[in-house]
PDB file of C-alpha atoms in Angstrom:
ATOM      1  CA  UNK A   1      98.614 100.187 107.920  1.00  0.00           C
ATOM      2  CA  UNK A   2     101.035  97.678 109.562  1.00  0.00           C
ATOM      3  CA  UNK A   3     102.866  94.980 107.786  1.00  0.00           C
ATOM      4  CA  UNK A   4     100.497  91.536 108.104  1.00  0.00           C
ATOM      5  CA  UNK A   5     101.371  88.183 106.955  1.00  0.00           C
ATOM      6  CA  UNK A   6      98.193  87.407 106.001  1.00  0.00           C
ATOM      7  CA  UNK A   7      98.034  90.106 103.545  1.00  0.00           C
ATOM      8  CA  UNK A   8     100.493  92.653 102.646  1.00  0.00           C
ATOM      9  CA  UNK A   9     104.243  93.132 103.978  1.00  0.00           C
ATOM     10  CA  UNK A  10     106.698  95.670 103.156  1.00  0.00           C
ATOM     11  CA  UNK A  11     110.586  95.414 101.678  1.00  0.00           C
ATOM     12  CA  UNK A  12     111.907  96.015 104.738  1.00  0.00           C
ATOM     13  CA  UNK A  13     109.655  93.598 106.652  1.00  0.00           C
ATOM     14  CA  UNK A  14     111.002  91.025 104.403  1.00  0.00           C
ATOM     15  CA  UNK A  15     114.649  91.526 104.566  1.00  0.00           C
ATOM     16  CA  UNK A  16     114.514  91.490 107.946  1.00  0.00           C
ATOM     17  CA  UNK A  17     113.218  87.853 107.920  1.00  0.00           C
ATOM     18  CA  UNK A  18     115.153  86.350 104.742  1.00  0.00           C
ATOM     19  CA  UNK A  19     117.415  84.052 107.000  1.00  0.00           C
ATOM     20  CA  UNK A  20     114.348  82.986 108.494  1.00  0.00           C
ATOM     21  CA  UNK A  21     114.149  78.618 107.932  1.00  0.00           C
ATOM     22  CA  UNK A  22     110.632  79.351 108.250  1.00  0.00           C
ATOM     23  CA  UNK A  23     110.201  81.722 105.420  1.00  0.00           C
ATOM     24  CA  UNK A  24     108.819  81.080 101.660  1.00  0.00           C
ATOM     25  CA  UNK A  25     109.682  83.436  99.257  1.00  0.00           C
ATOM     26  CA  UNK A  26     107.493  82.744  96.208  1.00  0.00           C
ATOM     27  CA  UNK A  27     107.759  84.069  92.541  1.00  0.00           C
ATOM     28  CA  UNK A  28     104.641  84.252  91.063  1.00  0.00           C
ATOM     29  CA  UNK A  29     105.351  86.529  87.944  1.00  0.00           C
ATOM     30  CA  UNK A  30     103.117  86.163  84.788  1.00  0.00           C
ATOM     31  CA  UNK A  31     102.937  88.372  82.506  1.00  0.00           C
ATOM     32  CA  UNK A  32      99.706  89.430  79.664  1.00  0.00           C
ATOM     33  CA  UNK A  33     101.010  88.947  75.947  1.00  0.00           C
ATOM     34  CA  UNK A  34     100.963  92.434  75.485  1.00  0.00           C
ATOM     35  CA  UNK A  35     103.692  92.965  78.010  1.00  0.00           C
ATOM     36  CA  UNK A  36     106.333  91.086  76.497  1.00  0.00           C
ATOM     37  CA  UNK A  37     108.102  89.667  79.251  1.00  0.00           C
ATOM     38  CA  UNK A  38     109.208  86.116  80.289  1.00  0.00           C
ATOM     39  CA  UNK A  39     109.111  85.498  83.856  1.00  0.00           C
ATOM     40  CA  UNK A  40     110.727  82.313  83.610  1.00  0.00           C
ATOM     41  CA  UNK A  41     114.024  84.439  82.242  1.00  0.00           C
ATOM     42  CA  UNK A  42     113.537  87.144  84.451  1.00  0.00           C
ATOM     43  CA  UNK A  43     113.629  84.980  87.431  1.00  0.00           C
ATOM     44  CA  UNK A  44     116.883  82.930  86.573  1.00  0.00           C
ATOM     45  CA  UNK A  45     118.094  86.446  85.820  1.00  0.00           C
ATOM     46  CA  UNK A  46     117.830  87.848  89.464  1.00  0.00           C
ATOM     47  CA  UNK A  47     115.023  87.037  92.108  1.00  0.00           C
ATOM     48  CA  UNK A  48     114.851  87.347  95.720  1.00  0.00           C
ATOM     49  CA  UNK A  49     117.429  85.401  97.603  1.00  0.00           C
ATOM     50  CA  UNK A  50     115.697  81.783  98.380  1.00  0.00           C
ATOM     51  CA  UNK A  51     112.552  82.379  95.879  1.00  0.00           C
ATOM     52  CA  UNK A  52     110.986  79.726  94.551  1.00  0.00           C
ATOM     53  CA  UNK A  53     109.224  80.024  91.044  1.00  0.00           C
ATOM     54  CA  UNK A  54     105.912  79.489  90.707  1.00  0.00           C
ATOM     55  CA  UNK A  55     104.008  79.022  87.229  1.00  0.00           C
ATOM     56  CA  UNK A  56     100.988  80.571  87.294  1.00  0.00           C
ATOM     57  CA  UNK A  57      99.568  78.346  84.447  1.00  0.00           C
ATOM     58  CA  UNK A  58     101.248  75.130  86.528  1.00  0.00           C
ATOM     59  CA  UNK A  59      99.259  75.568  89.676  1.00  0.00           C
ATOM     60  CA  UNK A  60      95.556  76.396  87.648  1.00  0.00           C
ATOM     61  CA  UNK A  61      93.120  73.862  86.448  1.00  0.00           C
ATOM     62  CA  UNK A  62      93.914  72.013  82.887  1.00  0.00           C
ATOM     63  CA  UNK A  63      90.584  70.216  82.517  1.00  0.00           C
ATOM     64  CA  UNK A  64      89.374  74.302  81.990  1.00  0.00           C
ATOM     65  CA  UNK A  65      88.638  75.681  78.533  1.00  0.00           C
ATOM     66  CA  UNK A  66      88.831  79.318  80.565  1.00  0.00           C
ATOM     67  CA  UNK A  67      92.035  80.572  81.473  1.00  0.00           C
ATOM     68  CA  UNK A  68      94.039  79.978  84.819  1.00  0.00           C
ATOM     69  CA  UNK A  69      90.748  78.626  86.637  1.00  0.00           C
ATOM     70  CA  UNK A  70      91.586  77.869  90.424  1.00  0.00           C
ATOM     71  CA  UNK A  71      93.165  73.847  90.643  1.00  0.00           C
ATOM     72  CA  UNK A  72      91.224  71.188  92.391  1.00  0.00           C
ATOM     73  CA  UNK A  73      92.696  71.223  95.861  1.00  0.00           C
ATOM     74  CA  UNK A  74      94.658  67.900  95.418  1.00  0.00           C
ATOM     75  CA  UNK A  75      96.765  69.975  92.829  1.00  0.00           C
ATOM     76  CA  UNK A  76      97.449  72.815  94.661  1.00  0.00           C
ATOM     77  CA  UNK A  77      99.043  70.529  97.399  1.00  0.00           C
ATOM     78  CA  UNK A  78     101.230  69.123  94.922  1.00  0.00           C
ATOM     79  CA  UNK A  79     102.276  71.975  93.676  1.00  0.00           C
ATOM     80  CA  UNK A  80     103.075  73.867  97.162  1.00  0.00           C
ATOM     81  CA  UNK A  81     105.091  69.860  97.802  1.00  0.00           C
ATOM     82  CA  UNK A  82     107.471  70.373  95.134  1.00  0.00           C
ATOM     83  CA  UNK A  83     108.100  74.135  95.858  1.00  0.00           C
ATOM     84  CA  UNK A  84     108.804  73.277  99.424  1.00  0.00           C
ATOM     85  CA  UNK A  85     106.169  75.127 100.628  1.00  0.00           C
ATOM     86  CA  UNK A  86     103.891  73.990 103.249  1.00  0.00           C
ATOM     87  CA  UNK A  87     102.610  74.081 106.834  1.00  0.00           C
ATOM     88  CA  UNK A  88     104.066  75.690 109.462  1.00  0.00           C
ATOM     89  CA  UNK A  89     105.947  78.144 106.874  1.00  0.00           C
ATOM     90  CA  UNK A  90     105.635  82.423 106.680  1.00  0.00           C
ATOM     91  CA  UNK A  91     104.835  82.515 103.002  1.00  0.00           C
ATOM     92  CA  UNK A  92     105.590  85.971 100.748  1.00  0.00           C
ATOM     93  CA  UNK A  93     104.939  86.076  97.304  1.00  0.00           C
ATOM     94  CA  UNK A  94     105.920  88.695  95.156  1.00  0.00           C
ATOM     95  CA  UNK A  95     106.066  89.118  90.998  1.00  0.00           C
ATOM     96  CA  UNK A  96     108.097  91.730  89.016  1.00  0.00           C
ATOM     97  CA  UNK A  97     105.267  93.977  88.122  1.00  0.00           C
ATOM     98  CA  UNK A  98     104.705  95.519  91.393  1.00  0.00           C
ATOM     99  CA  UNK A  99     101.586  94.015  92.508  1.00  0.00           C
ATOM    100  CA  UNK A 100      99.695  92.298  90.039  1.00  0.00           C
ATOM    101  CA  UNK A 101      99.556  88.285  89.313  1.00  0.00           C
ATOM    102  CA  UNK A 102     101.118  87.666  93.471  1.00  0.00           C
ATOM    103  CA  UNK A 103      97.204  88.312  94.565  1.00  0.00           C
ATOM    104  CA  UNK A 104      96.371  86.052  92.275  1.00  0.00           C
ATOM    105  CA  UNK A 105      98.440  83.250  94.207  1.00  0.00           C
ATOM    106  CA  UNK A 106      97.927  85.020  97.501  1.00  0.00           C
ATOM    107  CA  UNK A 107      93.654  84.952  96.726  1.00  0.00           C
ATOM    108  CA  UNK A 108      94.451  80.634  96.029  1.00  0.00           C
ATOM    109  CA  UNK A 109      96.083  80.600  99.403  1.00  0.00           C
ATOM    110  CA  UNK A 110      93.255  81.530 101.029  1.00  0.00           C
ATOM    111  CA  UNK A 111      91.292  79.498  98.695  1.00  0.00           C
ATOM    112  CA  UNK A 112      92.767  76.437 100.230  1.00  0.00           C
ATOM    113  CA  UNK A 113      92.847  77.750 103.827  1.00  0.00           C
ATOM    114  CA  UNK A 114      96.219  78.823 103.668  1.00  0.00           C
ATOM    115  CA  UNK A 115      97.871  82.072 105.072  1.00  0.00           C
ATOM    116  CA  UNK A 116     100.269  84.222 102.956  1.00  0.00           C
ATOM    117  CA  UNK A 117     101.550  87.547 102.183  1.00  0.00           C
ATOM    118  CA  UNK A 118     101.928  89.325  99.021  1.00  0.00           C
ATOM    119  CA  UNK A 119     105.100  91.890  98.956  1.00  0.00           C
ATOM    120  CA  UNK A 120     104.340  95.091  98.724  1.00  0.00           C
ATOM    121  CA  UNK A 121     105.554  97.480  95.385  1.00  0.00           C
ATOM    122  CA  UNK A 122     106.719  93.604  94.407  1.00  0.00           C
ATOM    123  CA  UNK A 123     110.380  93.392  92.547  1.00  0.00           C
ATOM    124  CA  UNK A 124     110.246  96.368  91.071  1.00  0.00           C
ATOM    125  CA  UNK A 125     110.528  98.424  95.115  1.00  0.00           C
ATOM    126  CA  UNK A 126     113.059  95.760  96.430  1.00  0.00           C
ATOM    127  CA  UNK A 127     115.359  96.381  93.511  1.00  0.00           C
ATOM    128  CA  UNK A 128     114.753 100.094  93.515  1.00  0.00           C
ATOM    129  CA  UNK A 129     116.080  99.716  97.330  1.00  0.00           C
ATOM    130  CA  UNK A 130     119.179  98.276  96.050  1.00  0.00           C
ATOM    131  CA  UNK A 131     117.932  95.181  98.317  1.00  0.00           C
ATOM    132  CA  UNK A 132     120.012  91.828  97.346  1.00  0.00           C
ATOM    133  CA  UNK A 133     119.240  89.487  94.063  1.00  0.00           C
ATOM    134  CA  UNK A 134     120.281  86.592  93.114  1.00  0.00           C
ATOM    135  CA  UNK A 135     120.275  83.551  90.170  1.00  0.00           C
ATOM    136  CA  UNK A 136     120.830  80.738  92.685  1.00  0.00           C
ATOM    137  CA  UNK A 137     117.944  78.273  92.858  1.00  0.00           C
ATOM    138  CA  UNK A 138     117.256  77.234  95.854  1.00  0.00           C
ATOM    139  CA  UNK A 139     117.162  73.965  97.830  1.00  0.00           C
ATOM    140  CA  UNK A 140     114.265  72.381  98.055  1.00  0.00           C
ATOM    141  CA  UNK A 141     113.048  69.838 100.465  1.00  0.00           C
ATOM    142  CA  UNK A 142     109.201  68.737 100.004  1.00  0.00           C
ATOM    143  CA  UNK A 143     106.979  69.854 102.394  1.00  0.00           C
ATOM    144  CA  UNK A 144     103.284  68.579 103.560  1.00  0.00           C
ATOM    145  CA  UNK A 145     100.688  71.099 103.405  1.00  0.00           C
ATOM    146  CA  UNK A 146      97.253  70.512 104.202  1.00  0.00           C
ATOM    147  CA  UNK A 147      94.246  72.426 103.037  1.00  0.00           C
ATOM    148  CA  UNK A 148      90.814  73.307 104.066  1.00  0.00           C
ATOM    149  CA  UNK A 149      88.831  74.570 100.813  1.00  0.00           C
ATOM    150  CA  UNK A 150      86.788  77.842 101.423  1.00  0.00           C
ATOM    151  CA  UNK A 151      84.397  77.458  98.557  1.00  0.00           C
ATOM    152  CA  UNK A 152      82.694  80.505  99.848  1.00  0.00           C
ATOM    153  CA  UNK A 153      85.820  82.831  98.514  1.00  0.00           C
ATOM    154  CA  UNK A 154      84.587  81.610  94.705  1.00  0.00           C
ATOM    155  CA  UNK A 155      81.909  82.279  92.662  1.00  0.00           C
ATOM    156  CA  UNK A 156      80.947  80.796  89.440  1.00  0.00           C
ATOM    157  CA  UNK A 157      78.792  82.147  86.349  1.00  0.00           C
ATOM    158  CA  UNK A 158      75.438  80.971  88.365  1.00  0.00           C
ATOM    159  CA  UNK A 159      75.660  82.348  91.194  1.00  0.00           C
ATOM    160  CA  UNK A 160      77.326  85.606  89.968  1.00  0.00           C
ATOM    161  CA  UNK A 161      74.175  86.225  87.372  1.00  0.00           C
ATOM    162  CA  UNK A 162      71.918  85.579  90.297  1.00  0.00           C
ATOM    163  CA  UNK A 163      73.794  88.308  92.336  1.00  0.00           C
ATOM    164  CA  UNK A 164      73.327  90.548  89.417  1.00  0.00           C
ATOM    165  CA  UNK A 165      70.013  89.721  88.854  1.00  0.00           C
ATOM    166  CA  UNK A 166      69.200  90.400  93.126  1.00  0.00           C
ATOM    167  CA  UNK A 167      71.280  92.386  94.070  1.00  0.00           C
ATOM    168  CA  UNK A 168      72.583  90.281  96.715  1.00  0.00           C
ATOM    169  CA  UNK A 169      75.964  91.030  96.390  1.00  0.00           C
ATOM    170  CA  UNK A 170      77.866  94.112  94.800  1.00  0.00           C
ATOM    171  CA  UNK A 171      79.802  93.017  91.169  1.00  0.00           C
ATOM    172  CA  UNK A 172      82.988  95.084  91.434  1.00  0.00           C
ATOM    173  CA  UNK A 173      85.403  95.227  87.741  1.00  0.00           C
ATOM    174  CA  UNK A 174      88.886  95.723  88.356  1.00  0.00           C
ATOM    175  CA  UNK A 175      89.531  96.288  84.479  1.00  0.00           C
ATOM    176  CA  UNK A 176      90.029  99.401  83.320  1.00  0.00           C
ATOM    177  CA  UNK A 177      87.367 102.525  82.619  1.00  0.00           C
ATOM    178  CA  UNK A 178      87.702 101.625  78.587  1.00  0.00           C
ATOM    179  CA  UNK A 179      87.162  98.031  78.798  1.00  0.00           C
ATOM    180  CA  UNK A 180      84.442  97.745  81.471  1.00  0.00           C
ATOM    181  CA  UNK A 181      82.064 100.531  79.373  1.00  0.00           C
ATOM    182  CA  UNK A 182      82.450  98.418  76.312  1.00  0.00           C
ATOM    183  CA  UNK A 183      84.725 101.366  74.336  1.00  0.00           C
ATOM    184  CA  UNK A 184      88.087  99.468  74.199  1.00  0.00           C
ATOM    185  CA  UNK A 185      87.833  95.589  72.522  1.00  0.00           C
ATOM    186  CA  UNK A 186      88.864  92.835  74.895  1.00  0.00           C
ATOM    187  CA  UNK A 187      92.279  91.461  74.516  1.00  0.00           C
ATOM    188  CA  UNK A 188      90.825  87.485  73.827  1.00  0.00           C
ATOM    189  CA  UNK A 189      89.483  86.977  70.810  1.00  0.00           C
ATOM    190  CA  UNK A 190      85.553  86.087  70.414  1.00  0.00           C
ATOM    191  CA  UNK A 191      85.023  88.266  74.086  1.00  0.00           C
ATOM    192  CA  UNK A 192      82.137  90.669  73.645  1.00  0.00           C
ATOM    193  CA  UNK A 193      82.790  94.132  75.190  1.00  0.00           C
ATOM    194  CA  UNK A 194      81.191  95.681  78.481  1.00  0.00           C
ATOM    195  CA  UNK A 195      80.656  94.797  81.816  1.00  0.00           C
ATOM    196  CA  UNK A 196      77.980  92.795  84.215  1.00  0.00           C
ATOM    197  CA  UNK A 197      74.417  94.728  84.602  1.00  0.00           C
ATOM    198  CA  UNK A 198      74.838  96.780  87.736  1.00  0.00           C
ATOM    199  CA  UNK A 199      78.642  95.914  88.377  1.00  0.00           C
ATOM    200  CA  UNK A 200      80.774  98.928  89.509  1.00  0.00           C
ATOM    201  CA  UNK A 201      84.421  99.288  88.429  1.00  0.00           C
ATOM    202  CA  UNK A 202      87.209 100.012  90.413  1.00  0.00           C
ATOM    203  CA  UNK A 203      90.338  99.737  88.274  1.00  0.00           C
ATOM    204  CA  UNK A 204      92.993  97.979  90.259  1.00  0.00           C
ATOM    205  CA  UNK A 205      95.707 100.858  89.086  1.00  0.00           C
ATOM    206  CA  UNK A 206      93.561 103.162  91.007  1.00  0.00           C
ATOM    207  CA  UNK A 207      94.351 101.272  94.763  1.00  0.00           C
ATOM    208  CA  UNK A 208      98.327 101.894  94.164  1.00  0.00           C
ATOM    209  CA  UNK A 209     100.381 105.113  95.413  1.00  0.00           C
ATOM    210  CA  UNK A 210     102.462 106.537  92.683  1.00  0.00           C
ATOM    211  CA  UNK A 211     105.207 104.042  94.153  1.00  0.00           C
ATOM    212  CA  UNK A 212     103.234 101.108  93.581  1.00  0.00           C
ATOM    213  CA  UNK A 213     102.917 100.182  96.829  1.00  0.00           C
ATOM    214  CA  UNK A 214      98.989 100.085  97.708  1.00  0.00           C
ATOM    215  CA  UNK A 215      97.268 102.827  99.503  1.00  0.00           C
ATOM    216  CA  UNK A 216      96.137 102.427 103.352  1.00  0.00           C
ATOM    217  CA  UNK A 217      93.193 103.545 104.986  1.00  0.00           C
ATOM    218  CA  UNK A 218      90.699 106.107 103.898  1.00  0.00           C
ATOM    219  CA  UNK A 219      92.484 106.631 100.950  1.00  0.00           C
ATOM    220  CA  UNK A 220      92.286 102.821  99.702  1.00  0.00           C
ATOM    221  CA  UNK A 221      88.811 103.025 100.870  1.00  0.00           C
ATOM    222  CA  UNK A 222      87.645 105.887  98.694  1.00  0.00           C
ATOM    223  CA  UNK A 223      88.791 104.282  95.520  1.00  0.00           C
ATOM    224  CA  UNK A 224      86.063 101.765  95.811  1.00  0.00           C
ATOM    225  CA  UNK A 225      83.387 104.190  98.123  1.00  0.00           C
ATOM    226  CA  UNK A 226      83.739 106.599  94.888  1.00  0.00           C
ATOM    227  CA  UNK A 227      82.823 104.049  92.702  1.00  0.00           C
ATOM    228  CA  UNK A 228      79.367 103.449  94.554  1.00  0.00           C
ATOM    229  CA  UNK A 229      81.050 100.542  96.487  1.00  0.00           C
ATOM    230  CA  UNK A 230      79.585 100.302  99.513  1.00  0.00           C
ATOM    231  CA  UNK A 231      81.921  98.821 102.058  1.00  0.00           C
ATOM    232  CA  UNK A 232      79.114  96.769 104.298  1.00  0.00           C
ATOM    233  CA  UNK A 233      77.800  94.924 101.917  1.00  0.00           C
ATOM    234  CA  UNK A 234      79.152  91.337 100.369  1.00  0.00           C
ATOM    235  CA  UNK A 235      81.108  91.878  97.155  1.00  0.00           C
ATOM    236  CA  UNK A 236      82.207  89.389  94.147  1.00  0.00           C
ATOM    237  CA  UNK A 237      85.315  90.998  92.167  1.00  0.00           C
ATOM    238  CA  UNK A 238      86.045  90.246  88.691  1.00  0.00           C
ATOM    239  CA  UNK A 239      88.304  91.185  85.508  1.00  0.00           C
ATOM    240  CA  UNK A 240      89.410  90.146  82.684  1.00  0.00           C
ATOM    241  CA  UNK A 241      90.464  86.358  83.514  1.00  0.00           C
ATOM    242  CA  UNK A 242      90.703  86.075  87.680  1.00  0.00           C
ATOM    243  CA  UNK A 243      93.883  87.601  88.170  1.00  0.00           C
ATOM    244  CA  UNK A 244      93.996  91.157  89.060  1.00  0.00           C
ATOM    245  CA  UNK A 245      89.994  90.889  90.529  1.00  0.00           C
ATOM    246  CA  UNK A 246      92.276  89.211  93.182  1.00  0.00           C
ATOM    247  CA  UNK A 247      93.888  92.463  93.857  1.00  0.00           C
ATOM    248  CA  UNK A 248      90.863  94.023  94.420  1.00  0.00           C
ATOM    249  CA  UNK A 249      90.420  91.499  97.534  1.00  0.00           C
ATOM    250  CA  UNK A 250      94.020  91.627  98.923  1.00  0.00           C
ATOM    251  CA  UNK A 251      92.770  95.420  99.465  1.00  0.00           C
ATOM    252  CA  UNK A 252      88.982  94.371 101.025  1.00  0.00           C
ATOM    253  CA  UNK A 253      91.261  91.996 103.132  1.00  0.00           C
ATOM    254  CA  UNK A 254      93.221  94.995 103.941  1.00  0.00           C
ATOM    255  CA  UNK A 255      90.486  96.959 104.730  1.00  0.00           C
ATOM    256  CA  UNK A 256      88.803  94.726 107.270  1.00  0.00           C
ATOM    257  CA  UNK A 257      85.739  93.537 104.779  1.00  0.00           C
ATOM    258  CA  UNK A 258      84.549  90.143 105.861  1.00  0.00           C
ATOM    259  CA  UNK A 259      82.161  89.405 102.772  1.00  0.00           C
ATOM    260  CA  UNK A 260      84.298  89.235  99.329  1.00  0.00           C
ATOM    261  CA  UNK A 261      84.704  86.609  97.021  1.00  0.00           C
ATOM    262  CA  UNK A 262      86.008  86.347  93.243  1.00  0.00           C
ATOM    263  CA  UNK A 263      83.985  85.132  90.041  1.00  0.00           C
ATOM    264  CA  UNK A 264      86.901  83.015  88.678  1.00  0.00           C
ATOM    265  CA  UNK A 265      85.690  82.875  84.907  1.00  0.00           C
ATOM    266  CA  UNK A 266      85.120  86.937  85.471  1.00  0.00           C
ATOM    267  CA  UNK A 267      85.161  88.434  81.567  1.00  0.00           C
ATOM    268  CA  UNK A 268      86.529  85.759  79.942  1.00  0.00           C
ATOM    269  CA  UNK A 269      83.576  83.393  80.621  1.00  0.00           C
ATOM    270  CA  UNK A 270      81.012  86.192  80.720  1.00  0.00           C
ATOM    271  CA  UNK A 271      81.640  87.412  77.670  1.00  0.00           C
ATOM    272  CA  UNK A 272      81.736  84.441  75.871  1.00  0.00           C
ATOM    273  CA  UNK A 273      78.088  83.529  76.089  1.00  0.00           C
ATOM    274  CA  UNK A 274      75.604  85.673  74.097  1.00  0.00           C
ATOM    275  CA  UNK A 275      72.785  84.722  76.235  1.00  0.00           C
ATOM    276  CA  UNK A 276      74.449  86.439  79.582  1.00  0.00           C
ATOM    277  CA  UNK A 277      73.240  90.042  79.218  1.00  0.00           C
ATOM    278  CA  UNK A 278      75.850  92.322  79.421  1.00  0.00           C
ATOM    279  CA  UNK A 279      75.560  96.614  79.788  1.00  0.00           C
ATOM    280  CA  UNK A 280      77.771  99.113  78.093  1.00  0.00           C
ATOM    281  CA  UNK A 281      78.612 103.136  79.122  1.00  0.00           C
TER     282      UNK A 281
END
């Protein structure tokens, strides 16, 4: 598939374009405790030339007991203002684990009406490429942006059970096999393990070539037709916390599918509350 600015772009697409005054280059590493990184260090370290850092936790909702929820839209704006980042602009986000929390920020661009790219294979291709780094910040001028909130992109615990419950919409788990049957414990404490009734996984490891870039075509396809997706019909990702079910719609994007949205409180809110019925195996 070809290189898209409103979903996925390649290295080379990219560094063809990084004199561009146009261009945003955004940094939106974060990292799960159990990977021991800091992406605050890694980024004054070496990032792309021009990147702007973006903290995850910075541009999510405080007022939520639930991790990372999406920000009201007010928020957002401010956020993009003081990163420089706003209409008008060719937007590329990338993080350093190949493609993994840059959905996440990609999926809250289109949230707010907003167009962007995610990189793909992420930091980890572009320095394999021996493509340029640097530890310069950039300058930043603000820049308006204005939004136009697409609630229908976002579900919440309501109308996610009622999808379950009808079947009016396909639940698709992008955590791994072990933690969506219920065999592995969840990584937050008090989080009961399985998955939604009726919700198929498709682990978002499974959509990446061995070079971490993500598959095209039939191949992407298959990784979510051999989990008894079924590609015409609406789907509402999830995961552990909202981040890498995001990843699961950068590929429906990919793939053409109209009809996706994400449950933002996915497992972390779902498995909170013992009255949700949850299924196992």
């Amino acid at each position: 598939m070809s290189d898209d600015p409103a979903t996925l772009v390649s290295t080379r697409w990219l560094a063809q374009r990084l004199s561009s005054p146009d261009l945003r280059v955004i940094d939106a590493s974060w990292y799960l405790p159990d990977m021991d990184r800091d992406p605050h260090a890694e980024y004054a370290e070496g990032h792309i030339p021009g990147a702007r850092f973006l903290d995850l936790e910075d541009v999510s909702d405080a007022r939520s007991a639930l991790p990372h929820m999406a920000p009201p839209a007010a928020k957002f704006m401010s956020r993009m203002r003081k990163l420089g980042v706003g209409d008008g602009h060719t937007v590329v986000i990338y993080d350093g684990a190949g493609i993994f929390s840059a959905a996440r920020v990609w999926w809250l661009f289109r949230l707010f009406g907003q167009r962007a790219a995610v990189l793909d294979g992420g930091l980890p291709k572009w320095r394999e490429e021996g493509r340029p780094l640097t530890s310069d910040k950039p300058t930043i001028r603000d820049r308006h942006m204005t939004v136009a909130p697409r609630p229908d992109l976002m579900r919440d615990v309501t109308e996610v059970a009622q999808a379950a419950k009808l079947g009016t919409a396909q639940i698709v788990d992008a955590r791994g096999a072990p933690r969506f049957r219920g065999d592995a414990p969840e990584p937050r404490p008090g989080l009961r393990a399985g998955h939604i009734p009726g919700a198929h996984n498709v682990p978002y490891k499974t959509l990446f070539d061995a070079d971490g870039t993500m598959k095209e075509g039939a191949d992407l396809a298959r990784a979510f037709i051999a989990a008894g997706v079924d590609l015409d019909r609406p789907v509402i990702t999830s995961c552990g916390s909202g981040v890498t079910a995001a990843i699961l719609n950068l590929a429906l994007a990919r793939l053409g599918h109209k009809d996706h949205s994400l449950y933002d409180g996915s497992w972390a809110e779902w498995g909170m509350y013992p009255d949700l019925v949850i299924e196992r195996g």
